[in-house]
Amino acid sequence: MATQGKVITCKAAVAWEPNKPLSVEDVDVAPPQNGEVRIKILYAALCHTDAYTWSGKDPEGLFPCILGHEAAGIVESVGEGVTSVQPGDHVIPCYQAECGECKFCKSGKTNLCGKVRSATGVGVMLSDRKSRFSVNGKPIYHFMGTSTFSQYTVVHDVSVAKIDPNAPLEKVCLLGCGVPTGLGAVWNTAKVEAGSIVAVFGLGTVGLAVAEGAKAAGASRIIGIDIDRSKFERAKNFGVTEFVNPKEHEKPIQQVIADLTDGGVDYSFECIGNVSVMRAALECCHKGWGTSVIVGVAASGQEISTRPFQLVTGRVWKGTAFGGFKSRSQVPWLVDKYMKKEIKVDEYITHSLNLADINKAFDLLHEGGCLRCVLALHV
């Protein structure tokens, strides 16, 4: 391409400081260095993790930065030594890398990868510990190794999943975070069996993906728990079979669920990031075998608590990141499942806007009616 090896000036939404409206302005994006890929981002969705960092509550949050981590695009150019993708490839950037060579990747026990985390955690690239973004010469930090609220971004090659070029990028961008997180929490982390009783706390995008995954696994009952009754009707389309609103009960919610399920559920999933709900999710599990999976990300400094006897008597407490999926090898598989109509994606998209409307999109994210808002970046 004519832009290869050159700085690209494009539009991006810059978070100059916490809690201040994002500024859509011209940003210079440097060419990819060794082991890096420059991607033309076509569509990006908003996730609550973006809002969490933007709020200033994230201890790793650095400003100024370019947020965004759920997106899809086309490779514009690659740096030295990159063989896994080439210009023109359709890709999904993945905040969870997969190098295949580090201690984590080789363990066979986790989808976590340690290769670039030391750089992505502090908003820079691994090769020279610098940013590829700048405004008038001032460096702008990367975010989660992806920074997809920019028309062009630079990411490490170990964080790029090459996908079917026929897949609609305005849909499959969702497979970069929320939907796989929910599906994988069920399929990979909990390994829910047919006939199981499942409780899902929080009926946003991730919670609905958990419900969808549980339905696919053959769960016999899928109980949705949320304090917003308006979410219940929509959740039926994703497999939720019954609903509980904690506000409508005087008893603790774990007791309500235990009473409904002859002693507790087989599996529960906390999809909010609230430590008191995490406790309730564990304690509503059945004695002897119930497993609770923490999916939601709690605010910095928060701690979980329960009585040790809950675990001594056979309950299991687990956590999951990106649903346990290995990004580069399994995101393409998820795209293929979508193309075969085996998983939902379109149904999570409730709003579509342009990059210029990103602040409106963040407002929508905090309203109960919005699941995913997809931004078109080149309109």
mmCIF file of C-alpha atoms in Angstrom:
data_model
loop_
_atom_site.group_PDB
_atom_site.id
_atom_site.type_symbol
_atom_site.label_atom_id
_atom_site.label_comp_id
_atom_site.label_asym_id
_atom_site.label_seq_id
_atom_site.Cartn_x
_atom_site.Cartn_y
_atom_site.Cartn_z
ATOM 1 C CA MET A 1 0.000 0.000 0.000
ATOM 2 C CA ALA A 2 1.083 3.599 -0.612
ATOM 3 C CA THR A 3 1.066 4.269 3.126
ATOM 4 C CA GLN A 4 3.471 1.447 3.997
ATOM 5 C CA GLY A 5 6.451 2.637 6.025
ATOM 6 C CA LYS A 6 4.971 6.110 6.452
ATOM 7 C CA VAL A 7 3.209 7.895 9.286
ATOM 8 C CA ILE A 8 -0.573 7.881 8.782
ATOM 9 C CA THR A 9 -2.590 10.843 10.034
ATOM 10 C CA CYS A 10 -6.156 9.790 10.827
ATOM 11 C CA LYS A 11 -9.071 10.424 13.151
ATOM 12 C CA ALA A 12 -9.109 8.900 16.640
ATOM 13 C CA ALA A 13 -11.015 9.457 19.869
ATOM 14 C CA VAL A 14 -8.463 10.633 22.433
ATOM 15 C CA ALA A 15 -9.114 10.393 26.169
ATOM 16 C CA TRP A 16 -6.993 13.311 27.384
ATOM 17 C CA GLU A 17 -8.032 12.878 31.023
ATOM 18 C CA PRO A 18 -10.442 10.783 33.102
ATOM 19 C CA ASN A 19 -14.150 11.504 32.947
ATOM 20 C CA LYS A 20 -13.809 14.238 30.319
ATOM 21 C CA PRO A 21 -15.542 13.804 26.923
ATOM 22 C CA LEU A 22 -13.373 12.031 24.370
ATOM 23 C CA SER A 23 -11.935 14.315 21.688
ATOM 24 C CA VAL A 24 -12.131 13.101 18.077
ATOM 25 C CA GLU A 25 -9.099 14.627 16.394
ATOM 26 C CA ASP A 26 -6.172 14.028 14.059
ATOM 27 C CA VAL A 27 -3.632 11.548 15.384
ATOM 28 C CA ASP A 28 -0.343 10.470 13.845
ATOM 29 C CA VAL A 29 0.100 6.689 13.718
ATOM 30 C CA ALA A 30 3.704 5.556 13.194
ATOM 31 C CA PRO A 31 4.582 2.550 10.993
ATOM 32 C CA PRO A 32 4.747 -0.870 12.664
ATOM 33 C CA GLN A 33 8.132 -1.921 14.037
ATOM 34 C CA ASN A 34 9.543 -5.419 14.509
ATOM 35 C CA GLY A 35 6.759 -7.858 15.444
ATOM 36 C CA GLU A 36 3.991 -5.287 14.954
ATOM 37 C CA VAL A 37 0.970 -4.894 12.689
ATOM 38 C CA ARG A 38 -0.798 -1.701 11.596
ATOM 39 C CA ILE A 39 -4.521 -2.225 11.128
ATOM 40 C CA LYS A 40 -7.176 -0.096 9.446
ATOM 41 C CA ILE A 41 -9.996 -0.385 11.996
ATOM 42 C CA LEU A 42 -13.379 -0.383 10.246
ATOM 43 C CA TYR A 43 -15.739 -1.082 13.142
ATOM 44 C CA ALA A 44 -15.349 -0.886 16.921
ATOM 45 C CA ALA A 45 -17.817 -1.635 19.694
ATOM 46 C CA LEU A 46 -17.933 -0.166 23.190
ATOM 47 C CA CYS A 47 -17.489 -2.320 26.262
ATOM 48 C CA HIS A 48 -17.849 -1.473 29.961
ATOM 49 C CA THR A 49 -14.094 -2.002 30.392
ATOM 50 C CA ASP A 50 -13.510 1.058 28.191
ATOM 51 C CA ALA A 51 -15.862 3.070 30.402
ATOM 52 C CA TYR A 52 -14.174 1.732 33.560
ATOM 53 C CA THR A 53 -10.736 2.986 32.498
ATOM 54 C CA TRP A 54 -12.154 6.261 31.183
ATOM 55 C CA SER A 55 -13.788 6.836 34.606
ATOM 56 C CA GLY A 56 -10.362 6.977 36.251
ATOM 57 C CA LYS A 57 -10.997 3.989 38.546
ATOM 58 C CA ASP A 58 -8.603 1.675 36.707
ATOM 59 C CA PRO A 59 -5.183 1.617 38.450
ATOM 60 C CA GLU A 60 -3.554 0.735 35.100
ATOM 61 C CA GLY A 61 -5.392 3.544 33.318
ATOM 62 C CA LEU A 62 -2.970 5.986 31.683
ATOM 63 C CA PHE A 63 -3.833 9.326 30.120
ATOM 64 C CA PRO A 64 -3.845 10.611 27.480
ATOM 65 C CA CYS A 65 -4.784 7.376 25.706
ATOM 66 C CA ILE A 66 -6.852 5.898 22.901
ATOM 67 C CA LEU A 67 -9.384 3.456 24.340
ATOM 68 C CA GLY A 68 -11.196 0.606 22.565
ATOM 69 C CA HIS A 69 -10.586 -3.151 22.455
ATOM 70 C CA GLU A 70 -13.528 -4.797 20.648
ATOM 71 C CA ALA A 71 -13.092 -4.270 16.911
ATOM 72 C CA ALA A 72 -12.374 -5.597 13.434
ATOM 73 C CA GLY A 73 -10.391 -4.323 10.471
ATOM 74 C CA ILE A 74 -7.938 -4.977 7.658
ATOM 75 C CA VAL A 75 -4.147 -5.200 7.895
ATOM 76 C CA GLU A 76 -2.575 -2.097 6.288
ATOM 77 C CA SER A 77 1.084 -3.063 6.787
ATOM 78 C CA VAL A 78 3.313 -5.291 8.892
ATOM 79 C CA GLY A 79 6.648 -4.759 10.596
ATOM 80 C CA GLU A 80 9.827 -6.758 10.268
ATOM 81 C CA GLY A 81 9.587 -10.440 11.131
ATOM 82 C CA VAL A 82 5.782 -10.671 10.937
ATOM 83 C CA THR A 83 4.664 -13.806 9.072
ATOM 84 C CA SER A 84 1.282 -14.620 10.626
ATOM 85 C CA VAL A 85 -0.630 -11.921 8.724
ATOM 86 C CA GLN A 86 -0.081 -9.782 5.630
ATOM 87 C CA PRO A 87 -1.571 -6.577 4.192
ATOM 88 C CA GLY A 88 -5.196 -7.104 3.153
ATOM 89 C CA ASP A 89 -5.960 -9.787 5.746
ATOM 90 C CA HIS A 90 -9.207 -9.367 7.681
ATOM 91 C CA VAL A 91 -8.453 -9.446 11.398
ATOM 92 C CA ILE A 92 -9.744 -8.988 14.927
ATOM 93 C CA PRO A 93 -7.275 -7.366 17.366
ATOM 94 C CA CYS A 94 -7.189 -9.307 20.640
ATOM 95 C CA TYR A 95 -6.330 -7.795 24.017
ATOM 96 C CA GLN A 96 -5.492 -11.317 25.174
ATOM 97 C CA ALA A 97 -2.347 -12.225 23.222
ATOM 98 C CA GLU A 98 -1.267 -15.740 22.211
ATOM 99 C CA CYS A 99 2.411 -16.190 21.382
ATOM 100 C CA GLY A 100 2.551 -19.992 21.692
ATOM 101 C CA GLU A 101 6.032 -19.815 23.194
ATOM 102 C CA CYS A 102 5.837 -18.401 26.728
ATOM 103 C CA LYS A 103 5.404 -20.330 29.984
ATOM 104 C CA PHE A 104 1.655 -19.604 29.992
ATOM 105 C CA CYS A 105 1.039 -20.616 26.367
ATOM 106 C CA LYS A 106 3.097 -23.801 26.729
ATOM 107 C CA SER A 107 1.411 -24.867 29.979
ATOM 108 C CA GLY A 108 -1.752 -26.105 28.295
ATOM 109 C CA LYS A 109 -3.559 -24.863 31.407
ATOM 110 C CA THR A 110 -4.500 -21.292 30.541
ATOM 111 C CA ASN A 111 -5.309 -18.872 27.727
ATOM 112 C CA LEU A 112 -3.223 -16.144 29.358
ATOM 113 C CA CYS A 113 -0.024 -15.126 27.558
ATOM 114 C CA GLY A 114 2.940 -13.351 29.084
ATOM 115 C CA LYS A 115 4.879 -12.201 26.019
ATOM 116 C CA VAL A 116 3.698 -8.595 25.627
ATOM 117 C CA ARG A 117 1.884 -7.967 28.913
ATOM 118 C CA SER A 118 4.798 -5.981 30.374
ATOM 119 C CA ALA A 119 4.348 -3.440 27.569
ATOM 120 C CA THR A 120 0.570 -3.452 27.019
ATOM 121 C CA GLY A 121 0.003 -2.976 30.747
ATOM 122 C CA VAL A 122 1.816 0.368 30.604
ATOM 123 C CA GLY A 123 0.470 1.607 27.270
ATOM 124 C CA VAL A 124 3.492 1.058 25.020
ATOM 125 C CA MET A 125 4.886 -1.379 22.429
ATOM 126 C CA LEU A 126 7.340 -4.099 23.428
ATOM 127 C CA SER A 127 10.125 -3.494 20.881
ATOM 128 C CA ASP A 128 11.139 -0.003 22.056
ATOM 129 C CA ARG A 129 8.802 0.719 25.021
ATOM 130 C CA LYS A 130 7.295 3.616 23.066
ATOM 131 C CA SER A 131 3.866 4.525 21.716
ATOM 132 C CA ARG A 132 2.982 4.556 18.008
ATOM 133 C CA PHE A 133 0.390 7.313 18.532
ATOM 134 C CA SER A 134 1.072 11.028 18.824
ATOM 135 C CA VAL A 135 -0.745 14.363 18.562
ATOM 136 C CA ASN A 136 1.456 17.316 17.573
ATOM 137 C CA GLY A 137 4.474 15.298 18.673
ATOM 138 C CA LYS A 138 3.018 14.418 22.094
ATOM 139 C CA PRO A 139 2.862 10.634 22.682
ATOM 140 C CA ILE A 140 -0.569 9.119 23.358
ATOM 141 C CA TYR A 141 -0.700 5.842 25.322
ATOM 142 C CA HIS A 142 -2.027 2.595 23.908
ATOM 143 C CA PHE A 143 -4.840 0.789 25.767
ATOM 144 C CA MET A 144 -5.039 -2.995 26.356
ATOM 145 C CA GLY A 145 -2.629 -3.464 23.461
ATOM 146 C CA THR A 146 -5.436 -2.638 21.006
ATOM 147 C CA SER A 147 -6.571 1.059 21.016
ATOM 148 C CA THR A 148 -9.355 0.517 18.504
ATOM 149 C CA PHE A 149 -11.109 3.905 18.754
ATOM 150 C CA SER A 150 -8.737 5.019 16.009
ATOM 151 C CA GLN A 151 -9.051 4.676 12.229
ATOM 152 C CA TYR A 152 -5.599 3.058 12.296
ATOM 153 C CA THR A 153 -3.894 1.292 15.181
ATOM 154 C CA VAL A 154 -0.652 -0.609 15.778
ATOM 155 C CA VAL A 155 -0.714 -3.881 17.714
ATOM 156 C CA HIS A 156 1.682 -6.743 18.425
ATOM 157 C CA ASP A 157 1.463 -9.596 15.930
ATOM 158 C CA VAL A 158 0.716 -12.033 18.780
ATOM 159 C CA SER A 159 -2.498 -10.062 19.372
ATOM 160 C CA VAL A 160 -3.980 -10.373 15.879
ATOM 161 C CA ALA A 161 -6.479 -13.077 14.879
ATOM 162 C CA LYS A 162 -6.828 -13.613 11.125
ATOM 163 C CA ILE A 163 -10.444 -14.358 10.204
ATOM 164 C CA ASP A 164 -12.649 -15.405 7.270
ATOM 165 C CA PRO A 165 -12.636 -12.479 4.779
ATOM 166 C CA ASN A 166 -16.324 -13.124 4.053
ATOM 167 C CA ALA A 167 -17.377 -12.408 7.650
ATOM 168 C CA PRO A 168 -19.138 -9.033 8.104
ATOM 169 C CA LEU A 169 -16.709 -6.907 10.122
ATOM 170 C CA GLU A 170 -19.521 -4.708 11.495
ATOM 171 C CA LYS A 171 -20.848 -7.812 13.273
ATOM 172 C CA VAL A 172 -17.844 -9.984 14.136
ATOM 173 C CA CYS A 173 -16.060 -7.065 15.824
ATOM 174 C CA LEU A 174 -18.042 -8.227 18.891
ATOM 175 C CA LEU A 175 -15.977 -11.417 18.958
ATOM 176 C CA GLY A 176 -13.034 -9.435 20.337
ATOM 177 C CA CYS A 177 -14.352 -9.340 23.906
ATOM 178 C CA GLY A 178 -17.830 -9.637 25.421
ATOM 179 C CA VAL A 179 -19.504 -12.466 23.539
ATOM 180 C CA PRO A 180 -16.532 -14.896 23.721
ATOM 181 C CA THR A 181 -16.079 -14.030 27.391
ATOM 182 C CA GLY A 182 -19.607 -15.199 28.197
ATOM 183 C CA LEU A 183 -19.635 -18.254 25.946
ATOM 184 C CA GLY A 184 -16.189 -19.356 27.098
ATOM 185 C CA ALA A 185 -16.987 -18.926 30.792
ATOM 186 C CA VAL A 186 -19.566 -21.685 30.246
ATOM 187 C CA TRP A 187 -17.797 -23.915 27.729
ATOM 188 C CA ASN A 188 -14.151 -23.621 28.807
ATOM 189 C CA THR A 189 -14.036 -22.475 32.428
ATOM 190 C CA ALA A 190 -17.081 -24.109 34.026
ATOM 191 C CA LYS A 191 -17.597 -26.847 31.415
ATOM 192 C CA VAL A 192 -21.354 -26.883 32.059
ATOM 193 C CA GLU A 193 -22.948 -30.271 31.375
ATOM 194 C CA ALA A 194 -26.361 -31.063 29.885
ATOM 195 C CA GLY A 195 -29.137 -30.989 32.479
ATOM 196 C CA SER A 196 -27.369 -28.476 34.741
ATOM 197 C CA ILE A 197 -29.108 -25.676 36.596
ATOM 198 C CA VAL A 198 -27.383 -22.354 35.951
ATOM 199 C CA ALA A 199 -27.697 -18.892 37.545
ATOM 200 C CA VAL A 200 -26.537 -15.769 35.678
ATOM 201 C CA PHE A 201 -26.041 -12.563 37.683
ATOM 202 C CA GLY A 202 -26.255 -9.497 35.417
ATOM 203 C CA LEU A 203 -28.054 -9.570 32.076
ATOM 204 C CA GLY A 204 -25.851 -7.313 29.973
ATOM 205 C CA THR A 205 -23.952 -8.540 26.915
ATOM 206 C CA VAL A 206 -21.677 -10.913 28.847
ATOM 207 C CA GLY A 207 -24.511 -12.315 30.972
ATOM 208 C CA LEU A 208 -26.641 -12.958 27.897
ATOM 209 C CA ALA A 209 -23.684 -14.680 26.222
ATOM 210 C CA VAL A 210 -23.382 -16.883 29.328
ATOM 211 C CA ALA A 211 -27.069 -17.750 28.971
ATOM 212 C CA GLU A 212 -26.605 -18.526 25.282
ATOM 213 C CA GLY A 213 -23.617 -20.730 26.071
ATOM 214 C CA ALA A 214 -25.532 -22.536 28.828
ATOM 215 C CA LYS A 215 -28.445 -23.186 26.491
ATOM 216 C CA ALA A 216 -26.065 -24.614 23.882
ATOM 217 C CA ALA A 217 -24.540 -26.833 26.586
ATOM 218 C CA GLY A 218 -27.998 -28.252 27.375
ATOM 219 C CA ALA A 219 -28.671 -26.609 30.742
ATOM 220 C CA SER A 220 -32.129 -27.530 32.032
ATOM 221 C CA ARG A 221 -32.768 -24.238 33.835
ATOM 222 C CA ILE A 222 -31.111 -20.873 33.290
ATOM 223 C CA ILE A 223 -32.044 -18.375 35.980
ATOM 224 C CA GLY A 224 -31.370 -14.723 35.126
ATOM 225 C CA ILE A 225 -30.818 -12.336 38.047
ATOM 226 C CA ASP A 226 -30.935 -8.565 37.502
ATOM 227 C CA ILE A 227 -32.343 -5.512 39.291
ATOM 228 C CA ASP A 228 -33.651 -4.112 35.981
ATOM 229 C CA ARG A 229 -36.899 -5.895 35.150
ATOM 230 C CA SER A 230 -36.904 -4.416 31.623
ATOM 231 C CA LYS A 231 -34.019 -6.737 30.701
ATOM 232 C CA PHE A 232 -36.003 -9.907 31.353
ATOM 233 C CA GLU A 233 -38.054 -10.089 28.142
ATOM 234 C CA ARG A 234 -35.010 -9.761 25.883
ATOM 235 C CA ALA A 235 -33.073 -12.327 27.887
ATOM 236 C CA LYS A 236 -35.575 -15.045 26.953
ATOM 237 C CA ASN A 237 -34.233 -14.877 23.388
ATOM 238 C CA PHE A 238 -30.795 -15.849 24.694
ATOM 239 C CA GLY A 239 -31.974 -18.884 26.645
ATOM 240 C CA VAL A 240 -32.920 -17.536 30.087
ATOM 241 C CA THR A 241 -35.829 -19.644 31.368
ATOM 242 C CA GLU A 242 -36.767 -17.777 34.563
ATOM 243 C CA PHE A 243 -36.022 -14.476 36.270
ATOM 244 C CA VAL A 244 -35.366 -13.181 39.739
ATOM 245 C CA ASN A 245 -35.197 -9.514 40.724
ATOM 246 C CA PRO A 246 -33.376 -9.203 44.083
ATOM 247 C CA LYS A 247 -35.262 -5.982 44.781
ATOM 248 C CA GLU A 248 -38.513 -7.956 44.956
ATOM 249 C CA HIS A 249 -37.308 -10.205 47.784
ATOM 250 C CA GLU A 250 -36.554 -9.565 51.446
ATOM 251 C CA LYS A 251 -34.342 -12.642 51.827
ATOM 252 C CA PRO A 252 -30.713 -12.528 50.607
ATOM 253 C CA ILE A 253 -30.616 -13.436 46.917
ATOM 254 C CA GLN A 254 -28.503 -16.552 47.563
ATOM 255 C CA GLN A 255 -31.253 -17.893 49.814
ATOM 256 C CA VAL A 256 -33.925 -17.084 47.223
ATOM 257 C CA ILE A 257 -32.005 -19.022 44.556
ATOM 258 C CA ALA A 258 -31.308 -21.957 46.892
ATOM 259 C CA ASP A 259 -35.018 -22.189 47.726
ATOM 260 C CA LEU A 260 -35.913 -22.174 44.032
ATOM 261 C CA THR A 261 -33.453 -24.937 43.169
ATOM 262 C CA ASP A 262 -33.689 -27.520 45.975
ATOM 263 C CA GLY A 263 -30.473 -26.397 47.655
ATOM 264 C CA GLY A 264 -28.669 -24.429 44.994
ATOM 265 C CA VAL A 265 -27.529 -24.276 41.391
ATOM 266 C CA ASP A 266 -24.876 -26.397 39.717
ATOM 267 C CA TYR A 267 -23.161 -23.382 38.178
ATOM 268 C CA SER A 268 -23.361 -19.638 38.719
ATOM 269 C CA PHE A 269 -21.754 -16.753 36.834
ATOM 270 C CA GLU A 270 -21.167 -13.218 38.138
ATOM 271 C CA CYS A 271 -21.198 -10.883 35.133
ATOM 272 C CA ILE A 272 -21.288 -7.511 36.887
ATOM 273 C CA GLY A 273 -18.042 -6.912 38.791
ATOM 274 C CA ASN A 274 -19.675 -6.387 42.200
ATOM 275 C CA VAL A 275 -17.907 -8.191 45.061
ATOM 276 C CA SER A 276 -21.040 -8.603 47.185
ATOM 277 C CA VAL A 277 -22.807 -10.192 44.204
ATOM 278 C CA MET A 278 -19.775 -12.465 43.734
ATOM 279 C CA ARG A 279 -20.338 -13.747 47.256
ATOM 280 C CA ALA A 280 -24.030 -14.318 46.608
ATOM 281 C CA ALA A 281 -23.190 -16.139 43.363
ATOM 282 C CA LEU A 282 -20.904 -18.546 45.228
ATOM 283 C CA GLU A 283 -23.300 -19.083 48.112
ATOM 284 C CA CYS A 284 -26.261 -19.875 45.839
ATOM 285 C CA CYS A 285 -24.314 -22.873 44.492
ATOM 286 C CA HIS A 286 -25.218 -26.402 45.590
ATOM 287 C CA LYS A 287 -23.257 -27.898 48.464
ATOM 288 C CA GLY A 288 -20.835 -30.622 47.374
ATOM 289 C CA TRP A 289 -20.316 -29.645 43.758
ATOM 290 C CA GLY A 290 -21.576 -26.167 42.862
ATOM 291 C CA THR A 291 -19.135 -24.010 40.879
ATOM 292 C CA SER A 292 -19.214 -20.215 40.642
ATOM 293 C CA VAL A 293 -17.295 -18.340 37.956
ATOM 294 C CA ILE A 294 -16.290 -14.683 38.375
ATOM 295 C CA VAL A 295 -16.576 -13.030 34.967
ATOM 296 C CA GLY A 296 -17.147 -9.373 35.905
ATOM 297 C CA VAL A 297 -14.168 -7.147 36.702
ATOM 298 C CA ALA A 298 -14.410 -5.473 40.106
ATOM 299 C CA ALA A 299 -13.020 -2.043 40.820
ATOM 300 C CA SER A 300 -9.414 -1.705 41.959
ATOM 301 C CA GLY A 301 -8.771 -2.564 45.595
ATOM 302 C CA GLN A 302 -11.988 -4.543 46.046
ATOM 303 C CA GLU A 303 -11.778 -7.883 47.855
ATOM 304 C CA ILE A 304 -14.021 -10.944 47.843
ATOM 305 C CA SER A 305 -15.141 -12.699 50.996
ATOM 306 C CA THR A 306 -17.098 -15.721 52.142
ATOM 307 C CA ARG A 307 -16.874 -18.214 54.975
ATOM 308 C CA PRO A 308 -14.250 -20.890 54.312
ATOM 309 C CA PHE A 309 -16.883 -23.513 55.154
ATOM 310 C CA GLN A 310 -18.560 -22.677 51.818
ATOM 311 C CA LEU A 311 -15.488 -24.089 50.068
ATOM 312 C CA VAL A 312 -14.745 -26.833 52.579
ATOM 313 C CA THR A 313 -18.197 -28.243 51.818
ATOM 314 C CA GLY A 314 -17.431 -28.606 48.143
ATOM 315 C CA ARG A 315 -18.212 -25.364 46.369
ATOM 316 C CA VAL A 316 -15.628 -24.137 43.847
ATOM 317 C CA TRP A 317 -14.784 -20.488 43.097
ATOM 318 C CA LYS A 318 -13.195 -19.734 39.720
ATOM 319 C CA GLY A 319 -12.410 -16.774 37.493
ATOM 320 C CA THR A 320 -12.092 -16.372 33.748
ATOM 321 C CA ALA A 321 -10.440 -13.961 31.309
ATOM 322 C CA PHE A 322 -11.704 -13.793 27.704
ATOM 323 C CA GLY A 323 -13.693 -16.935 28.531
ATOM 324 C CA GLY A 324 -10.594 -19.102 28.491
ATOM 325 C CA PHE A 325 -10.360 -18.820 24.694
ATOM 326 C CA LYS A 326 -6.911 -18.730 23.101
ATOM 327 C CA SER A 327 -7.232 -15.631 20.973
ATOM 328 C CA ARG A 328 -5.355 -16.160 17.723
ATOM 329 C CA SER A 329 -6.293 -19.814 17.347
ATOM 330 C CA GLN A 330 -9.885 -19.736 18.622
ATOM 331 C CA VAL A 331 -11.359 -16.350 17.600
ATOM 332 C CA PRO A 332 -11.297 -17.500 13.932
ATOM 333 C CA TRP A 333 -13.197 -20.628 15.069
ATOM 334 C CA LEU A 334 -15.816 -18.425 16.760
ATOM 335 C CA VAL A 335 -16.152 -16.379 13.556
ATOM 336 C CA ASP A 336 -16.733 -19.640 11.646
ATOM 337 C CA LYS A 337 -19.397 -20.675 14.176
ATOM 338 C CA TYR A 338 -21.112 -17.321 13.623
ATOM 339 C CA MET A 339 -20.978 -17.774 9.843
ATOM 340 C CA LYS A 340 -22.656 -21.179 10.280
ATOM 341 C CA LYS A 341 -25.326 -19.481 12.483
ATOM 342 C CA GLU A 342 -24.259 -21.585 15.478
ATOM 343 C CA ILE A 343 -23.770 -18.564 17.773
ATOM 344 C CA LYS A 344 -25.549 -15.230 17.995
ATOM 345 C CA VAL A 345 -23.761 -11.944 17.314
ATOM 346 C CA ASP A 346 -26.184 -9.626 15.496
ATOM 347 C CA GLU A 347 -28.667 -9.872 18.358
ATOM 348 C CA TYR A 348 -26.291 -8.120 20.763
ATOM 349 C CA ILE A 349 -26.003 -5.022 18.556
ATOM 350 C CA THR A 350 -28.645 -2.547 19.702
ATOM 351 C CA HIS A 351 -27.138 0.677 18.350
ATOM 352 C CA SER A 352 -24.921 1.777 15.437
ATOM 353 C CA LEU A 353 -23.169 5.166 15.325
ATOM 354 C CA ASN A 354 -20.118 6.845 13.776
ATOM 355 C CA LEU A 355 -16.799 7.613 15.467
ATOM 356 C CA ALA A 356 -17.808 11.281 15.772
ATOM 357 C CA ASP A 357 -20.685 10.185 18.041
ATOM 358 C CA ILE A 358 -18.492 8.253 20.494
ATOM 359 C CA ASN A 359 -19.466 10.315 23.538
ATOM 360 C CA LYS A 360 -23.140 9.653 22.805
ATOM 361 C CA ALA A 361 -22.242 5.963 22.516
ATOM 362 C CA PHE A 362 -20.731 6.010 26.025
ATOM 363 C CA ASP A 363 -23.939 7.594 27.345
ATOM 364 C CA LEU A 364 -25.953 4.805 25.701
ATOM 365 C CA LEU A 365 -23.707 2.157 27.277
ATOM 366 C CA HIS A 366 -24.908 3.189 30.726
ATOM 367 C CA GLU A 367 -28.564 2.877 29.783
ATOM 368 C CA GLY A 368 -30.226 -0.500 30.316
ATOM 369 C CA GLY A 369 -31.503 -0.699 26.733
ATOM 370 C CA CYS A 370 -28.032 -0.767 25.161
ATOM 371 C CA LEU A 371 -26.100 -4.013 24.829
ATOM 372 C CA ARG A 372 -23.500 -3.214 22.196
ATOM 373 C CA CYS A 373 -23.105 -0.003 20.213
ATOM 374 C CA VAL A 374 -20.965 -0.452 17.072
ATOM 375 C CA LEU A 375 -19.081 2.547 15.697
ATOM 376 C CA ALA A 376 -18.247 2.897 11.998
ATOM 377 C CA LEU A 377 -14.797 4.500 11.868
ATOM 378 C CA HIS A 378 -14.536 5.458 8.196
ATOM 379 C CA VAL A 379 -17.855 7.186 7.425
#
